[in-house]
XYZ file of N, CA, C and O in Angstrom:
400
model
N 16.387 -0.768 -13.026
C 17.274 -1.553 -12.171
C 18.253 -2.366 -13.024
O 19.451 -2.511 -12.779
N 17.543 -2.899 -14.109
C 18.986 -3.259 -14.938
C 19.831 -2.756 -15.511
O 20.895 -3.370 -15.591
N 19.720 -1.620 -16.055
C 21.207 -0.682 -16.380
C 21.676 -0.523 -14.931
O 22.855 -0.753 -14.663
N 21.011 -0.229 -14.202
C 22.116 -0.135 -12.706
C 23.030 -1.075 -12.342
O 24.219 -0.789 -12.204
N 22.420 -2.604 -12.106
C 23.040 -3.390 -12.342
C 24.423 -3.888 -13.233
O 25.438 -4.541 -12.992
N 23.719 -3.037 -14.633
C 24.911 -3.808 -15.451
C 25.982 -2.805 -15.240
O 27.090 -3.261 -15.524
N 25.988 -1.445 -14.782
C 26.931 -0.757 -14.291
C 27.469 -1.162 -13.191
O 28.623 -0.745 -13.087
N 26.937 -2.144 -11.858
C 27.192 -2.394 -10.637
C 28.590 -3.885 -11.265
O 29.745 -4.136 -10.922
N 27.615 -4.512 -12.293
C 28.322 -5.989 -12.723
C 29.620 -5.349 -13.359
O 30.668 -5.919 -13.055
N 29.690 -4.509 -13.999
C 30.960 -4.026 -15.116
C 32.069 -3.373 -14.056
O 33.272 -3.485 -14.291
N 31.449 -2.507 -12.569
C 32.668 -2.095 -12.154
C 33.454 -3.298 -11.157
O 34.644 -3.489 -10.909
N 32.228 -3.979 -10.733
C 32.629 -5.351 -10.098
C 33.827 -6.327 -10.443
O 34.532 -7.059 -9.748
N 33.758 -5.958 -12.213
C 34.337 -7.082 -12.236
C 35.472 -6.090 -12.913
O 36.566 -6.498 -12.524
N 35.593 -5.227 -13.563
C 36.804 -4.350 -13.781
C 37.855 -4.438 -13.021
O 38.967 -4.860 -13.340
N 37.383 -3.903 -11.669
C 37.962 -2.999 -10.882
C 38.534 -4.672 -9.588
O 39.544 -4.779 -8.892
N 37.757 -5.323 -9.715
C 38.139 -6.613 -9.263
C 37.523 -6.354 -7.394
O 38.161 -6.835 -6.458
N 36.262 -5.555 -7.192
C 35.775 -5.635 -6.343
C 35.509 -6.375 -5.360
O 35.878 -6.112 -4.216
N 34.701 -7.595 -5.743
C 34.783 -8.601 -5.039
C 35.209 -9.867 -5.543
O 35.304 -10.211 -6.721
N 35.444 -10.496 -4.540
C 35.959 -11.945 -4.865
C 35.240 -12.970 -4.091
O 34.543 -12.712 -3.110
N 35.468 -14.302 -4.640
C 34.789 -15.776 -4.003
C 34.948 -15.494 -2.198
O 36.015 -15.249 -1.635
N 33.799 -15.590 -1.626
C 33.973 -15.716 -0.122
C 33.791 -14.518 0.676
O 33.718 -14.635 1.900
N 33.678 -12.945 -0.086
C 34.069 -11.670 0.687
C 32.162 -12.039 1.344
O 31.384 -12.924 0.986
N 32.018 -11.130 2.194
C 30.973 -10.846 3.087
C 31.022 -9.547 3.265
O 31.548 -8.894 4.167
N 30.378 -9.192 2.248
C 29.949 -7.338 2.352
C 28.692 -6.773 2.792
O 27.590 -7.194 2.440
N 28.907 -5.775 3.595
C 28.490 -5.076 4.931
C 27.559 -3.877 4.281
O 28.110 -2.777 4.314
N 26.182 -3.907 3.671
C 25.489 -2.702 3.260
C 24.897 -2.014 3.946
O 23.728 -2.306 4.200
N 25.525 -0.783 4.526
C 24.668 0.498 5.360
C 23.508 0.260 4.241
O 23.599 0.178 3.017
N 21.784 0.137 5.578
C 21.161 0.578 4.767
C 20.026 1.549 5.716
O 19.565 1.251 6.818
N 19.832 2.432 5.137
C 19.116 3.915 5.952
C 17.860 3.797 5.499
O 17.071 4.496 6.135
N 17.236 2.966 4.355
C 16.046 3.028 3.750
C 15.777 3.864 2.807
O 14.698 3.739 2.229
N 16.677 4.903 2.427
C 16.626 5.685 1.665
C 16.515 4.842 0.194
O 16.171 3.661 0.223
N 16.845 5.554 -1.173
C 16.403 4.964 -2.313
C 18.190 4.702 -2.510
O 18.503 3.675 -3.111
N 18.851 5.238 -2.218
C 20.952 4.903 -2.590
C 20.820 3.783 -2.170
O 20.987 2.892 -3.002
N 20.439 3.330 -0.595
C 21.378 2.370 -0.339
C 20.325 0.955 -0.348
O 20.738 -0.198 -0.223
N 18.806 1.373 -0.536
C 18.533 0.543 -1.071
C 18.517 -0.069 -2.296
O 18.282 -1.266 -2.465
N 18.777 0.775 -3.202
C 18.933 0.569 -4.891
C 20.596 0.132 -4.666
O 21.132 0.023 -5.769
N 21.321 -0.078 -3.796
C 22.514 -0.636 -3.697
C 22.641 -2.245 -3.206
O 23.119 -3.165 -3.868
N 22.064 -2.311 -1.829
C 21.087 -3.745 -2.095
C 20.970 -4.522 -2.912
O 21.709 -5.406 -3.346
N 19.545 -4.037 -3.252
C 18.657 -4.566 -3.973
C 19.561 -5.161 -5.352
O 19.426 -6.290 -5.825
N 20.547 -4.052 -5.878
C 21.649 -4.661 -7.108
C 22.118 -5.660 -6.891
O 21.954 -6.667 -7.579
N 23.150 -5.533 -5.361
C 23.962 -6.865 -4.929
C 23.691 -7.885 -4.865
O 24.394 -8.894 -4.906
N 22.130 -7.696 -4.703
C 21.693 -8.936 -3.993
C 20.853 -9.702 -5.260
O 20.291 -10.790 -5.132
N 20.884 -9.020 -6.321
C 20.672 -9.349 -7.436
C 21.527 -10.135 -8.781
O 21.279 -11.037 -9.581
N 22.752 -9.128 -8.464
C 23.653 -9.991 -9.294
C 24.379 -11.088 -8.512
O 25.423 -11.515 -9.005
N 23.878 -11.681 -7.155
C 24.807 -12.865 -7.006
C 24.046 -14.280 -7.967
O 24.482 -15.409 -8.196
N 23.031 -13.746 -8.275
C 21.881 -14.818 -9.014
C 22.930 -14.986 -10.361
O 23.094 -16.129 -10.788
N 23.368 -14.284 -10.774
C 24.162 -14.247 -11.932
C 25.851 -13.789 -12.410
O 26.411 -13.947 -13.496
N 26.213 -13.354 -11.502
C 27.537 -12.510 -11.740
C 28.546 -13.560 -11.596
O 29.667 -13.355 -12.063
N 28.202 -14.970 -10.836
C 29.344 -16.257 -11.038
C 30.639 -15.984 -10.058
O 31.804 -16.316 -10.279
N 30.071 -15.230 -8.817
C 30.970 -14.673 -7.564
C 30.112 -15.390 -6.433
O 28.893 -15.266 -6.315
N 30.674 -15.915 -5.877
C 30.080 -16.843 -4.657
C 30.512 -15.661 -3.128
O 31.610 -15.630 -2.574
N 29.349 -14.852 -2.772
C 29.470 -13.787 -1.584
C 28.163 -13.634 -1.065
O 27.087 -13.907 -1.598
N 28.485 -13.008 0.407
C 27.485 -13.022 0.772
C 27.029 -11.468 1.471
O 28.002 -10.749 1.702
N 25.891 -10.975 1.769
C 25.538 -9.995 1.855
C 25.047 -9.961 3.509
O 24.522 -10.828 4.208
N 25.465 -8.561 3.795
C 24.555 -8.432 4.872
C 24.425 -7.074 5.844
O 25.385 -6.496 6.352
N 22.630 -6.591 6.024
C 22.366 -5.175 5.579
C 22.463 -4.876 7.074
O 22.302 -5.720 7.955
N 22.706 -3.760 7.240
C 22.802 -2.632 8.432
C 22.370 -1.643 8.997
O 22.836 -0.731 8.313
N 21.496 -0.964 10.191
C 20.859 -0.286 10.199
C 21.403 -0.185 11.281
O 21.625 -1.043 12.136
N 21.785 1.646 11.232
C 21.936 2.011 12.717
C 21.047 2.886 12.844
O 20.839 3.569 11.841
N 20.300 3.148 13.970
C 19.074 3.674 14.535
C 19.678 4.446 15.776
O 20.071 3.969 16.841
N 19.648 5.888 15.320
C 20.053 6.875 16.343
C 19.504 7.200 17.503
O 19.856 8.048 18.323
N 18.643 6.485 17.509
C 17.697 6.877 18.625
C 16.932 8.258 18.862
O 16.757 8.750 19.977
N 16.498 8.818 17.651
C 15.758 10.179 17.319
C 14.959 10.423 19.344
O 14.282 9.595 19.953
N 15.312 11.513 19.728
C 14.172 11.963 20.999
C 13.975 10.648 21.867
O 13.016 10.533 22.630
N 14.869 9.735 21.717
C 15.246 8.696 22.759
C 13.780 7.583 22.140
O 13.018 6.982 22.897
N 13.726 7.568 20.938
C 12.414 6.784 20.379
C 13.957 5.807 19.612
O 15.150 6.032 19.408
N 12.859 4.546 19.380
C 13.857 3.536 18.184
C 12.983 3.175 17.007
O 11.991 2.458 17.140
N 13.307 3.603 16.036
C 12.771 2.878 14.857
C 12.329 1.685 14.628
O 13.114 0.764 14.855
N 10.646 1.286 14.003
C 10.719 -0.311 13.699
C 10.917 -0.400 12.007
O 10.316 -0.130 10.967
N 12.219 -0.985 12.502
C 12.957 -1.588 10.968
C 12.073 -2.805 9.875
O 12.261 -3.173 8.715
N 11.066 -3.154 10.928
C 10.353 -4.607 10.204
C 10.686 -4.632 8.541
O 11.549 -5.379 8.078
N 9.777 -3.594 7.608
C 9.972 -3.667 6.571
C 11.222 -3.599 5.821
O 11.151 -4.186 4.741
N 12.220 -3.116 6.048
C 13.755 -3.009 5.797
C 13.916 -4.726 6.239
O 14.324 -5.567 5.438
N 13.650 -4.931 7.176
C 13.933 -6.626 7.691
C 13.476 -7.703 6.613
O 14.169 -8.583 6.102
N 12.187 -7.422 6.408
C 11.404 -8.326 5.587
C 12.374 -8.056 3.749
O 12.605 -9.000 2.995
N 12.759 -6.606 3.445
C 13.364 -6.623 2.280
C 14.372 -7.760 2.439
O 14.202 -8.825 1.845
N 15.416 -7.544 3.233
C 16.884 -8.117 3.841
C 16.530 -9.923 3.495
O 17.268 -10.680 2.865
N 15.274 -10.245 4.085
C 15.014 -11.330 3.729
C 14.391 -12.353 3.000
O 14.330 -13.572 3.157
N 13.682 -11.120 1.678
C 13.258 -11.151 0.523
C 14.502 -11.521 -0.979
O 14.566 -12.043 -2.093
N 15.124 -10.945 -0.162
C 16.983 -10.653 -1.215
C 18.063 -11.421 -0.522
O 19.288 -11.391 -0.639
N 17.182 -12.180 0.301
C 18.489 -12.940 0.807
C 19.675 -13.008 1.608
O 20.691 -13.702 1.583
N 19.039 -11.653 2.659
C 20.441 -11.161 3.312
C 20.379 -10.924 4.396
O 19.689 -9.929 4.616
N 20.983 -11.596 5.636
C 21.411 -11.326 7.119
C 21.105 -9.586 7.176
O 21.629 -8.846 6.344
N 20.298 -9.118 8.140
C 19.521 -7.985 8.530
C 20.188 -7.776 9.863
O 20.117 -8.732 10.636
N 20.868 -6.622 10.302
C 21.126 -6.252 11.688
C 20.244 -4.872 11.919
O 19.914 -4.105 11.015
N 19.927 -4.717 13.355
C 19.802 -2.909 13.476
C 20.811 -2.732 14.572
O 21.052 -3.610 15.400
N 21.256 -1.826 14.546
C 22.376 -1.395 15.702
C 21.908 -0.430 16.355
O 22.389 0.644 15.992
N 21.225 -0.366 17.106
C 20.660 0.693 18.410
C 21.368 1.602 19.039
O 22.136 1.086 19.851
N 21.435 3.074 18.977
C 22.640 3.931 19.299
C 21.742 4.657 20.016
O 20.522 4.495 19.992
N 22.408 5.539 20.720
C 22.417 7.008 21.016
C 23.097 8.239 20.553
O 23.403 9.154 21.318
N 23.329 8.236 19.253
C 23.988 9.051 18.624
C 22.553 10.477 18.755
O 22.857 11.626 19.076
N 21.396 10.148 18.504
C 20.992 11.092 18.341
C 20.397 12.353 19.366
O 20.226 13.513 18.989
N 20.151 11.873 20.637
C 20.485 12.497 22.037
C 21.857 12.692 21.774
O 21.880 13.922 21.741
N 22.832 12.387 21.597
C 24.193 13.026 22.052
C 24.602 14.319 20.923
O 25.196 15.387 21.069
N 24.227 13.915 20.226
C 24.684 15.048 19.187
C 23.457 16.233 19.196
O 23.738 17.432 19.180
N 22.312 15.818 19.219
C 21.420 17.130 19.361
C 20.442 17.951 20.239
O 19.570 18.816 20.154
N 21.229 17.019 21.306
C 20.770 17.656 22.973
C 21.837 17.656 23.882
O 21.779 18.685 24.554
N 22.908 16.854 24.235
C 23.780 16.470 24.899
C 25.275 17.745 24.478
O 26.070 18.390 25.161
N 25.073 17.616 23.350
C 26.362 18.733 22.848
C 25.482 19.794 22.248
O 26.125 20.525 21.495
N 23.942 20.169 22.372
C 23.723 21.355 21.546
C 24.257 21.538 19.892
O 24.022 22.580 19.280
């Protein structure tokens, strides 16, 4: 996680990514990307000397008209310090029953 980091800190500040005040929006699916994306951000605000704030996202397709419990994704979000949403859809009835 720290070479990730120091690659996350070097393009951050290169590339002039973020700045004092932004509020960035992390899709997170639970997978290992967008949690190892997280988990960085929410790591280098301890140190990177950028005053921002984080906050993670979960949209839940609604697999067979079931909803996901996000708890543990929640409990990360608020382990690292970061405003947790889930966004409740029907994307997944519509796309794989509704349109075939």
């Amino acid at each position: 996680m720290q070479r990730i980091m120091g690659y996350m800190r070097k393009a951050i500040q290169e590339y002039k990514m973020i700045e004092n005040g932004d509020r960035i929006a992390v899709g997170i699916s639970g997978g290992k990307d967008s949690l190892a994306l997280a988990a960085g951000l929410a790591g280098l605000r301890r140190f990177i000397g950028i005053d921002f704030t984080l906050v993670g996202i979960t949209l839940d397709p609604g697999w067979n008209g079931q909803y996901t419990d996000y708890t543990p994704l929640q409990q990360l979000c608020e382990k690292w310090g970061m405003e947790y949403h889930v966004i409740r859809t029907e994307i997944g009835p519509i796309v794989f029953e509704a349109r075939e």
